[in-house]
Amino acid sequence: MDKMLYVAMTGASQNALAQKAHANNLANVSTMGFQRDLEQARSMPVFGESLPSRAYAMTERPATDFDHGPLVETGRDLDVAVDGDGWIAVQAADGSEAYTRTGSLNIDALGVLRTGSGLAVLGNGGPIAIPPEEKVEIGQDGTISIRSLGESPAVMAEVDRIKMVKPDLASLTKGTDGLIRTRDGQPAAADATVKVVSGFQEGSNVNAVDEMTSIMALSRQFELQVKMMTAAKENDESMARVLQM
């Protein structure tokens, strides 16, 4: 009975964790550039001092879905979306290099180009600084051009170029902060083939219907696990009454 109860208990616990993963995906269905998390469950043997004769359920996040989200037109000059495969390099909160497909950019009071979440966008030599300007244009190759204050509309000066990378997806992992990093922690090399489109943002790649269906299926599995625990309890009580006779 204890084996049945243990398997059911771990199954119910891991079902709850899996529901959290899908609920997080569903909560980010409208988050620009969000990459949904995948989850799976498997049976794991219990290792200890004796032979691993028992097993338990384990939910894990094996990977991230790197499929592209839909392009949403905004018409804003500083909104950019990666066209096809590739990533925009940013400076994470800890100073390391990370990657995102979220391209809602802004220029702060010091002239530093930042994402909507406040992360500095990286260029050829580090964070990109924009001089005082009247207009900013971002080309398909990530080149940033400005029209300086007082200059005629025909005079555009190139300031920097956004660093864009396209490493092998198998070498990438998603952190708890939602940013993408290389598994070995080393910066990826810039790739000139990556293109961006100005005036667009990439939407989330989460399918709300799929996530709701998964949550409902996991909820039913949780109920079955609880019923198994109840059955184990009833069987144990019945066996105890037999032994008392």
PDB file of C-alpha atoms in Angstrom:
ATOM      1  CA  MET A   1       0.000   0.000   0.000  1.00  0.00           C
ATOM      2  CA  ASP A   2       2.802   2.371   0.831  1.00  0.00           C
ATOM      3  CA  LYS A   3       4.238   2.024  -2.691  1.00  0.00           C
ATOM      4  CA  MET A   4       0.878   2.909  -4.227  1.00  0.00           C
ATOM      5  CA  LEU A   5       0.459   5.844  -1.850  1.00  0.00           C
ATOM      6  CA  TYR A   6       3.972   7.160  -2.536  1.00  0.00           C
ATOM      7  CA  VAL A   7       3.576   7.024  -6.321  1.00  0.00           C
ATOM      8  CA  ALA A   8       0.178   8.744  -6.138  1.00  0.00           C
ATOM      9  CA  MET A   9       1.494  11.396  -3.761  1.00  0.00           C
ATOM     10  CA  THR A  10       4.493  12.272  -5.941  1.00  0.00           C
ATOM     11  CA  GLY A  11       2.271  12.218  -9.021  1.00  0.00           C
ATOM     12  CA  ALA A  12      -0.130  14.733  -7.484  1.00  0.00           C
ATOM     13  CA  SER A  13       2.745  16.941  -6.348  1.00  0.00           C
ATOM     14  CA  GLN A  14       4.367  16.969  -9.783  1.00  0.00           C
ATOM     15  CA  ASN A  15       1.009  17.565 -11.487  1.00  0.00           C
ATOM     16  CA  ALA A  16       0.711  20.763  -9.442  1.00  0.00           C
ATOM     17  CA  LEU A  17       4.186  21.879 -10.584  1.00  0.00           C
ATOM     18  CA  ALA A  18       3.322  21.146 -14.215  1.00  0.00           C
ATOM     19  CA  GLN A  19       0.158  23.232 -13.898  1.00  0.00           C
ATOM     20  CA  LYS A  20       2.292  26.136 -12.659  1.00  0.00           C
ATOM     21  CA  ALA A  21       4.459  25.945 -15.794  1.00  0.00           C
ATOM     22  CA  HIS A  22       1.421  26.073 -18.082  1.00  0.00           C
ATOM     23  CA  ALA A  23      -0.203  28.793 -15.984  1.00  0.00           C
ATOM     24  CA  ASN A  24       2.943  30.904 -16.377  1.00  0.00           C
ATOM     25  CA  ASN A  25       2.788  30.419 -20.143  1.00  0.00           C
ATOM     26  CA  LEU A  26      -0.866  31.413 -20.172  1.00  0.00           C
ATOM     27  CA  ALA A  27      -0.150  34.510 -18.073  1.00  0.00           C
ATOM     28  CA  ASN A  28       2.385  35.629 -20.713  1.00  0.00           C
ATOM     29  CA  VAL A  29       0.160  35.093 -23.738  1.00  0.00           C
ATOM     30  CA  SER A  30       0.254  38.863 -24.369  1.00  0.00           C
ATOM     31  CA  THR A  31       3.894  39.442 -23.359  1.00  0.00           C
ATOM     32  CA  MET A  32       5.900  40.603 -26.366  1.00  0.00           C
ATOM     33  CA  GLY A  33       8.720  38.260 -27.316  1.00  0.00           C
ATOM     34  CA  PHE A  34       7.845  35.626 -24.693  1.00  0.00           C
ATOM     35  CA  GLN A  35       9.059  32.083 -25.442  1.00  0.00           C
ATOM     36  CA  ARG A  36       6.867  29.435 -23.859  1.00  0.00           C
ATOM     37  CA  ASP A  37       8.308  26.829 -21.520  1.00  0.00           C
ATOM     38  CA  LEU A  38       7.867  23.133 -22.227  1.00  0.00           C
ATOM     39  CA  GLU A  39       7.305  20.538 -19.521  1.00  0.00           C
ATOM     40  CA  GLN A  40       7.237  16.770 -19.287  1.00  0.00           C
ATOM     41  CA  ALA A  41       6.897  14.092 -16.620  1.00  0.00           C
ATOM     42  CA  ARG A  42       8.723  10.819 -16.245  1.00  0.00           C
ATOM     43  CA  SER A  43       9.184   7.979 -13.791  1.00  0.00           C
ATOM     44  CA  MET A  44      12.352   8.049 -11.694  1.00  0.00           C
ATOM     45  CA  PRO A  45      13.694   5.232  -9.461  1.00  0.00           C
ATOM     46  CA  VAL A  46      14.218   6.032  -5.789  1.00  0.00           C
ATOM     47  CA  PHE A  47      17.889   5.482  -4.965  1.00  0.00           C
ATOM     48  CA  GLY A  48      18.984   4.843  -1.389  1.00  0.00           C
ATOM     49  CA  GLU A  49      20.772   2.326   0.796  1.00  0.00           C
ATOM     50  CA  SER A  50      18.813  -0.560  -0.729  1.00  0.00           C
ATOM     51  CA  LEU A  51      17.942  -1.490  -4.290  1.00  0.00           C
ATOM     52  CA  PRO A  52      15.853   1.099  -6.207  1.00  0.00           C
ATOM     53  CA  SER A  53      12.668  -0.980  -6.073  1.00  0.00           C
ATOM     54  CA  ARG A  54      10.389   2.051  -5.903  1.00  0.00           C
ATOM     55  CA  ALA A  55       9.704   4.865  -8.314  1.00  0.00           C
ATOM     56  CA  TYR A  56       8.310   8.355  -8.169  1.00  0.00           C
ATOM     57  CA  ALA A  57       6.980  10.887 -10.665  1.00  0.00           C
ATOM     58  CA  MET A  58       9.104  13.867 -11.651  1.00  0.00           C
ATOM     59  CA  THR A  59       8.118  16.907 -13.708  1.00  0.00           C
ATOM     60  CA  GLU A  60      10.898  18.768 -15.488  1.00  0.00           C
ATOM     61  CA  ARG A  61      11.315  21.628 -17.946  1.00  0.00           C
ATOM     62  CA  PRO A  62      13.289  19.969 -20.734  1.00  0.00           C
ATOM     63  CA  ALA A  63      13.483  22.957 -23.066  1.00  0.00           C
ATOM     64  CA  THR A  64      12.013  26.220 -24.286  1.00  0.00           C
ATOM     65  CA  ASP A  65       9.883  26.558 -27.394  1.00  0.00           C
ATOM     66  CA  PHE A  66      11.911  28.853 -29.666  1.00  0.00           C
ATOM     67  CA  ASP A  67       9.261  29.086 -32.391  1.00  0.00           C
ATOM     68  CA  HIS A  68       8.709  32.645 -33.619  1.00  0.00           C
ATOM     69  CA  GLY A  69       5.723  34.649 -32.445  1.00  0.00           C
ATOM     70  CA  PRO A  70       3.551  36.763 -34.762  1.00  0.00           C
ATOM     71  CA  LEU A  71       4.781  40.203 -35.832  1.00  0.00           C
ATOM     72  CA  VAL A  72       2.663  43.050 -34.474  1.00  0.00           C
ATOM     73  CA  GLU A  73       2.888  46.390 -36.278  1.00  0.00           C
ATOM     74  CA  THR A  74       3.344  49.393 -34.000  1.00  0.00           C
ATOM     75  CA  GLY A  75       4.664  52.063 -36.394  1.00  0.00           C
ATOM     76  CA  ARG A  76       7.137  53.238 -33.752  1.00  0.00           C
ATOM     77  CA  ASP A  77      10.686  53.884 -35.005  1.00  0.00           C
ATOM     78  CA  LEU A  78      12.332  52.341 -31.941  1.00  0.00           C
ATOM     79  CA  ASP A  79      10.274  49.148 -32.045  1.00  0.00           C
ATOM     80  CA  VAL A  80      12.169  46.385 -33.830  1.00  0.00           C
ATOM     81  CA  ALA A  81      11.466  42.701 -34.356  1.00  0.00           C
ATOM     82  CA  VAL A  82      13.920  40.017 -35.426  1.00  0.00           C
ATOM     83  CA  ASP A  83      13.007  38.836 -38.923  1.00  0.00           C
ATOM     84  CA  GLY A  84      13.483  35.065 -38.833  1.00  0.00           C
ATOM     85  CA  ASP A  85      16.053  33.348 -36.641  1.00  0.00           C
ATOM     86  CA  GLY A  86      18.301  35.337 -34.349  1.00  0.00           C
ATOM     87  CA  TRP A  87      18.478  37.319 -31.129  1.00  0.00           C
ATOM     88  CA  ILE A  88      19.214  40.849 -29.924  1.00  0.00           C
ATOM     89  CA  ALA A  89      22.105  41.059 -27.466  1.00  0.00           C
ATOM     90  CA  VAL A  90      21.468  42.911 -24.195  1.00  0.00           C
ATOM     91  CA  GLN A  91      23.315  43.443 -20.927  1.00  0.00           C
ATOM     92  CA  ALA A  92      21.604  41.524 -18.123  1.00  0.00           C
ATOM     93  CA  ALA A  93      21.197  42.883 -14.593  1.00  0.00           C
ATOM     94  CA  ASP A  94      24.335  41.000 -13.464  1.00  0.00           C
ATOM     95  CA  GLY A  95      26.399  42.529 -16.294  1.00  0.00           C
ATOM     96  CA  SER A  96      26.543  39.383 -18.403  1.00  0.00           C
ATOM     97  CA  GLU A  97      25.514  39.163 -22.039  1.00  0.00           C
ATOM     98  CA  ALA A  98      22.056  37.760 -22.672  1.00  0.00           C
ATOM     99  CA  TYR A  99      19.638  37.611 -25.589  1.00  0.00           C
ATOM    100  CA  THR A 100      16.051  38.539 -26.269  1.00  0.00           C
ATOM    101  CA  ARG A 101      13.660  38.959 -29.172  1.00  0.00           C
ATOM    102  CA  THR A 102      11.785  41.766 -27.416  1.00  0.00           C
ATOM    103  CA  GLY A 103      12.592  44.931 -29.338  1.00  0.00           C
ATOM    104  CA  SER A 104      10.599  47.749 -27.714  1.00  0.00           C
ATOM    105  CA  LEU A 105      13.552  50.114 -27.341  1.00  0.00           C
ATOM    106  CA  ASN A 106      13.871  53.438 -25.535  1.00  0.00           C
ATOM    107  CA  ILE A 107      16.592  56.026 -24.970  1.00  0.00           C
ATOM    108  CA  ASP A 108      17.107  56.913 -21.304  1.00  0.00           C
ATOM    109  CA  ALA A 109      18.103  60.293 -19.856  1.00  0.00           C
ATOM    110  CA  LEU A 110      21.801  59.481 -20.329  1.00  0.00           C
ATOM    111  CA  GLY A 111      21.337  58.522 -23.984  1.00  0.00           C
ATOM    112  CA  VAL A 112      21.719  54.755 -23.448  1.00  0.00           C
ATOM    113  CA  LEU A 113      19.566  52.572 -25.690  1.00  0.00           C
ATOM    114  CA  ARG A 114      17.534  50.202 -23.522  1.00  0.00           C
ATOM    115  CA  THR A 115      14.804  47.601 -23.880  1.00  0.00           C
ATOM    116  CA  GLY A 116      11.362  48.137 -22.413  1.00  0.00           C
ATOM    117  CA  SER A 117      12.509  46.301 -19.265  1.00  0.00           C
ATOM    118  CA  GLY A 118      15.476  48.668 -18.813  1.00  0.00           C
ATOM    119  CA  LEU A 119      18.290  46.440 -20.113  1.00  0.00           C
ATOM    120  CA  ALA A 120      21.059  48.121 -22.111  1.00  0.00           C
ATOM    121  CA  VAL A 121      21.217  47.048 -25.765  1.00  0.00           C
ATOM    122  CA  LEU A 122      24.701  45.946 -26.834  1.00  0.00           C
ATOM    123  CA  GLY A 123      26.484  47.187 -29.937  1.00  0.00           C
ATOM    124  CA  ASN A 124      29.950  46.777 -31.441  1.00  0.00           C
ATOM    125  CA  GLY A 125      31.756  47.907 -28.299  1.00  0.00           C
ATOM    126  CA  GLY A 126      29.272  47.462 -25.469  1.00  0.00           C
ATOM    127  CA  PRO A 127      26.086  49.327 -24.489  1.00  0.00           C
ATOM    128  CA  ILE A 128      24.884  51.650 -27.231  1.00  0.00           C
ATOM    129  CA  ALA A 129      24.883  55.398 -26.455  1.00  0.00           C
ATOM    130  CA  ILE A 130      22.816  57.736 -28.624  1.00  0.00           C
ATOM    131  CA  PRO A 131      23.928  61.411 -28.916  1.00  0.00           C
ATOM    132  CA  PRO A 132      21.277  64.162 -28.732  1.00  0.00           C
ATOM    133  CA  GLU A 133      19.098  63.685 -31.807  1.00  0.00           C
ATOM    134  CA  GLU A 134      15.918  64.665 -33.574  1.00  0.00           C
ATOM    135  CA  LYS A 135      15.292  61.328 -35.268  1.00  0.00           C
ATOM    136  CA  VAL A 136      16.526  57.757 -34.940  1.00  0.00           C
ATOM    137  CA  GLU A 137      16.372  55.096 -37.645  1.00  0.00           C
ATOM    138  CA  ILE A 138      17.273  51.415 -37.294  1.00  0.00           C
ATOM    139  CA  GLY A 139      18.184  49.563 -40.486  1.00  0.00           C
ATOM    140  CA  GLN A 140      17.551  45.938 -41.350  1.00  0.00           C
ATOM    141  CA  ASP A 141      21.107  45.012 -40.359  1.00  0.00           C
ATOM    142  CA  GLY A 142      20.732  46.718 -36.972  1.00  0.00           C
ATOM    143  CA  THR A 143      22.603  49.872 -37.970  1.00  0.00           C
ATOM    144  CA  ILE A 144      21.469  52.873 -35.915  1.00  0.00           C
ATOM    145  CA  SER A 145      21.453  56.229 -37.718  1.00  0.00           C
ATOM    146  CA  ILE A 146      20.462  59.581 -36.251  1.00  0.00           C
ATOM    147  CA  ARG A 147      19.732  63.093 -37.412  1.00  0.00           C
ATOM    148  CA  SER A 148      21.537  65.348 -34.960  1.00  0.00           C
ATOM    149  CA  LEU A 149      19.942  68.422 -33.456  1.00  0.00           C
ATOM    150  CA  GLY A 150      19.872  71.293 -35.965  1.00  0.00           C
ATOM    151  CA  GLU A 151      20.851  69.153 -38.972  1.00  0.00           C
ATOM    152  CA  SER A 152      18.833  69.037 -42.174  1.00  0.00           C
ATOM    153  CA  PRO A 153      16.603  65.982 -42.804  1.00  0.00           C
ATOM    154  CA  ALA A 154      19.018  64.707 -45.457  1.00  0.00           C
ATOM    155  CA  VAL A 155      21.962  64.459 -43.041  1.00  0.00           C
ATOM    156  CA  MET A 156      21.996  61.128 -41.187  1.00  0.00           C
ATOM    157  CA  ALA A 157      24.958  59.910 -39.143  1.00  0.00           C
ATOM    158  CA  GLU A 158      25.646  56.276 -38.274  1.00  0.00           C
ATOM    159  CA  VAL A 159      26.089  55.829 -34.517  1.00  0.00           C
ATOM    160  CA  ASP A 160      26.443  52.099 -33.859  1.00  0.00           C
ATOM    161  CA  ARG A 161      25.061  48.722 -34.807  1.00  0.00           C
ATOM    162  CA  ILE A 162      22.965  46.454 -32.634  1.00  0.00           C
ATOM    163  CA  LYS A 163      24.734  43.189 -31.895  1.00  0.00           C
ATOM    164  CA  MET A 164      22.608  40.334 -33.188  1.00  0.00           C
ATOM    165  CA  VAL A 165      23.479  36.675 -32.882  1.00  0.00           C
ATOM    166  CA  LYS A 166      22.232  33.348 -34.233  1.00  0.00           C
ATOM    167  CA  PRO A 167      23.794  30.508 -32.213  1.00  0.00           C
ATOM    168  CA  ASP A 168      22.649  26.908 -32.399  1.00  0.00           C
ATOM    169  CA  LEU A 169      19.356  26.623 -30.476  1.00  0.00           C
ATOM    170  CA  ALA A 170      20.664  23.517 -28.706  1.00  0.00           C
ATOM    171  CA  SER A 171      23.340  25.676 -27.065  1.00  0.00           C
ATOM    172  CA  LEU A 172      20.814  28.109 -25.573  1.00  0.00           C
ATOM    173  CA  THR A 173      18.938  28.015 -22.291  1.00  0.00           C
ATOM    174  CA  LYS A 174      16.319  30.251 -20.728  1.00  0.00           C
ATOM    175  CA  GLY A 175      16.995  31.792 -17.318  1.00  0.00           C
ATOM    176  CA  THR A 176      14.570  32.576 -14.518  1.00  0.00           C
ATOM    177  CA  ASP A 177      14.674  36.236 -15.614  1.00  0.00           C
ATOM    178  CA  GLY A 178      13.226  35.267 -19.005  1.00  0.00           C
ATOM    179  CA  LEU A 179      16.452  36.043 -20.885  1.00  0.00           C
ATOM    180  CA  ILE A 180      18.234  33.576 -23.167  1.00  0.00           C
ATOM    181  CA  ARG A 181      21.879  32.678 -22.549  1.00  0.00           C
ATOM    182  CA  THR A 182      24.412  30.227 -23.919  1.00  0.00           C
ATOM    183  CA  ARG A 183      24.779  27.088 -21.822  1.00  0.00           C
ATOM    184  CA  ASP A 184      28.526  27.625 -21.388  1.00  0.00           C
ATOM    185  CA  GLY A 185      28.055  31.270 -20.403  1.00  0.00           C
ATOM    186  CA  GLN A 186      30.259  32.556 -23.222  1.00  0.00           C
ATOM    187  CA  PRO A 187      29.049  35.411 -25.468  1.00  0.00           C
ATOM    188  CA  ALA A 188      27.896  34.320 -28.907  1.00  0.00           C
ATOM    189  CA  ALA A 189      29.543  35.796 -31.983  1.00  0.00           C
ATOM    190  CA  ALA A 190      27.722  38.495 -33.920  1.00  0.00           C
ATOM    191  CA  ASP A 191      25.988  37.239 -37.065  1.00  0.00           C
ATOM    192  CA  ALA A 192      25.585  39.637 -39.992  1.00  0.00           C
ATOM    193  CA  THR A 193      22.831  37.510 -41.537  1.00  0.00           C
ATOM    194  CA  VAL A 194      20.322  38.345 -38.780  1.00  0.00           C
ATOM    195  CA  LYS A 195      17.836  41.013 -39.868  1.00  0.00           C
ATOM    196  CA  VAL A 196      15.334  43.190 -38.029  1.00  0.00           C
ATOM    197  CA  VAL A 197      12.255  45.070 -39.154  1.00  0.00           C
ATOM    198  CA  SER A 198      11.505  48.494 -37.726  1.00  0.00           C
ATOM    199  CA  GLY A 199       8.036  49.472 -36.564  1.00  0.00           C
ATOM    200  CA  PHE A 200       7.124  45.940 -35.432  1.00  0.00           C
ATOM    201  CA  GLN A 201       7.270  43.852 -32.276  1.00  0.00           C
ATOM    202  CA  GLU A 202       7.189  40.090 -31.960  1.00  0.00           C
ATOM    203  CA  GLY A 203       4.258  38.716 -30.002  1.00  0.00           C
ATOM    204  CA  SER A 204       4.270  35.757 -27.627  1.00  0.00           C
ATOM    205  CA  ASN A 205       4.448  32.271 -29.166  1.00  0.00           C
ATOM    206  CA  VAL A 206       2.025  30.916 -26.539  1.00  0.00           C
ATOM    207  CA  ASN A 207      -1.165  29.293 -27.834  1.00  0.00           C
ATOM    208  CA  ALA A 208      -3.823  30.063 -25.214  1.00  0.00           C
ATOM    209  CA  VAL A 209      -6.067  27.159 -26.265  1.00  0.00           C
ATOM    210  CA  ASP A 210      -3.243  24.612 -25.999  1.00  0.00           C
ATOM    211  CA  GLU A 211      -2.243  25.902 -22.569  1.00  0.00           C
ATOM    212  CA  MET A 212      -5.818  25.815 -21.246  1.00  0.00           C
ATOM    213  CA  THR A 213      -6.256  22.267 -22.574  1.00  0.00           C
ATOM    214  CA  SER A 214      -3.029  21.163 -20.862  1.00  0.00           C
ATOM    215  CA  ILE A 215      -4.067  22.745 -17.561  1.00  0.00           C
ATOM    216  CA  MET A 216      -7.444  20.976 -17.663  1.00  0.00           C
ATOM    217  CA  ALA A 217      -5.812  17.626 -18.477  1.00  0.00           C
ATOM    218  CA  LEU A 218      -3.335  18.035 -15.620  1.00  0.00           C
ATOM    219  CA  SER A 219      -6.171  18.980 -13.280  1.00  0.00           C
ATOM    220  CA  ARG A 220      -7.979  15.716 -14.101  1.00  0.00           C
ATOM    221  CA  GLN A 221      -4.750  13.783 -13.548  1.00  0.00           C
ATOM    222  CA  PHE A 222      -4.390  15.468 -10.149  1.00  0.00           C
ATOM    223  CA  GLU A 223      -7.899  14.329  -9.205  1.00  0.00           C
ATOM    224  CA  LEU A 224      -7.036  10.754 -10.228  1.00  0.00           C
ATOM    225  CA  GLN A 225      -3.907  10.835  -8.076  1.00  0.00           C
ATOM    226  CA  VAL A 226      -5.945  11.992  -5.080  1.00  0.00           C
ATOM    227  CA  LYS A 227      -8.460   9.183  -5.682  1.00  0.00           C
ATOM    228  CA  MET A 228      -5.568   6.702  -5.732  1.00  0.00           C
ATOM    229  CA  MET A 229      -4.371   8.021  -2.377  1.00  0.00           C
ATOM    230  CA  THR A 230      -7.891   7.655  -0.989  1.00  0.00           C
ATOM    231  CA  ALA A 231      -8.092   4.084  -2.338  1.00  0.00           C
ATOM    232  CA  ALA A 232      -4.738   3.267  -0.729  1.00  0.00           C
ATOM    233  CA  LYS A 233      -6.014   4.567   2.594  1.00  0.00           C
ATOM    234  CA  GLU A 234      -9.226   2.519   2.339  1.00  0.00           C
ATOM    235  CA  ASN A 235      -7.276  -0.623   1.408  1.00  0.00           C
ATOM    236  CA  ASP A 236      -4.958  -0.101   4.367  1.00  0.00           C
ATOM    237  CA  GLU A 237      -7.914   0.294   6.734  1.00  0.00           C
ATOM    238  CA  SER A 238      -9.568  -2.828   5.326  1.00  0.00           C
ATOM    239  CA  MET A 239      -6.366  -4.857   5.809  1.00  0.00           C
ATOM    240  CA  ALA A 240      -6.084  -3.591   9.376  1.00  0.00           C
ATOM    241  CA  ARG A 241      -9.620  -4.801  10.141  1.00  0.00           C
ATOM    242  CA  VAL A 242      -8.806  -8.231   8.669  1.00  0.00           C
ATOM    243  CA  LEU A 243      -5.728  -8.543  10.881  1.00  0.00           C
ATOM    244  CA  GLN A 244      -7.783  -7.647  13.956  1.00  0.00           C
ATOM    245  CA  MET A 245     -10.101 -10.610  13.408  1.00  0.00           C
TER     246      MET A 245
END
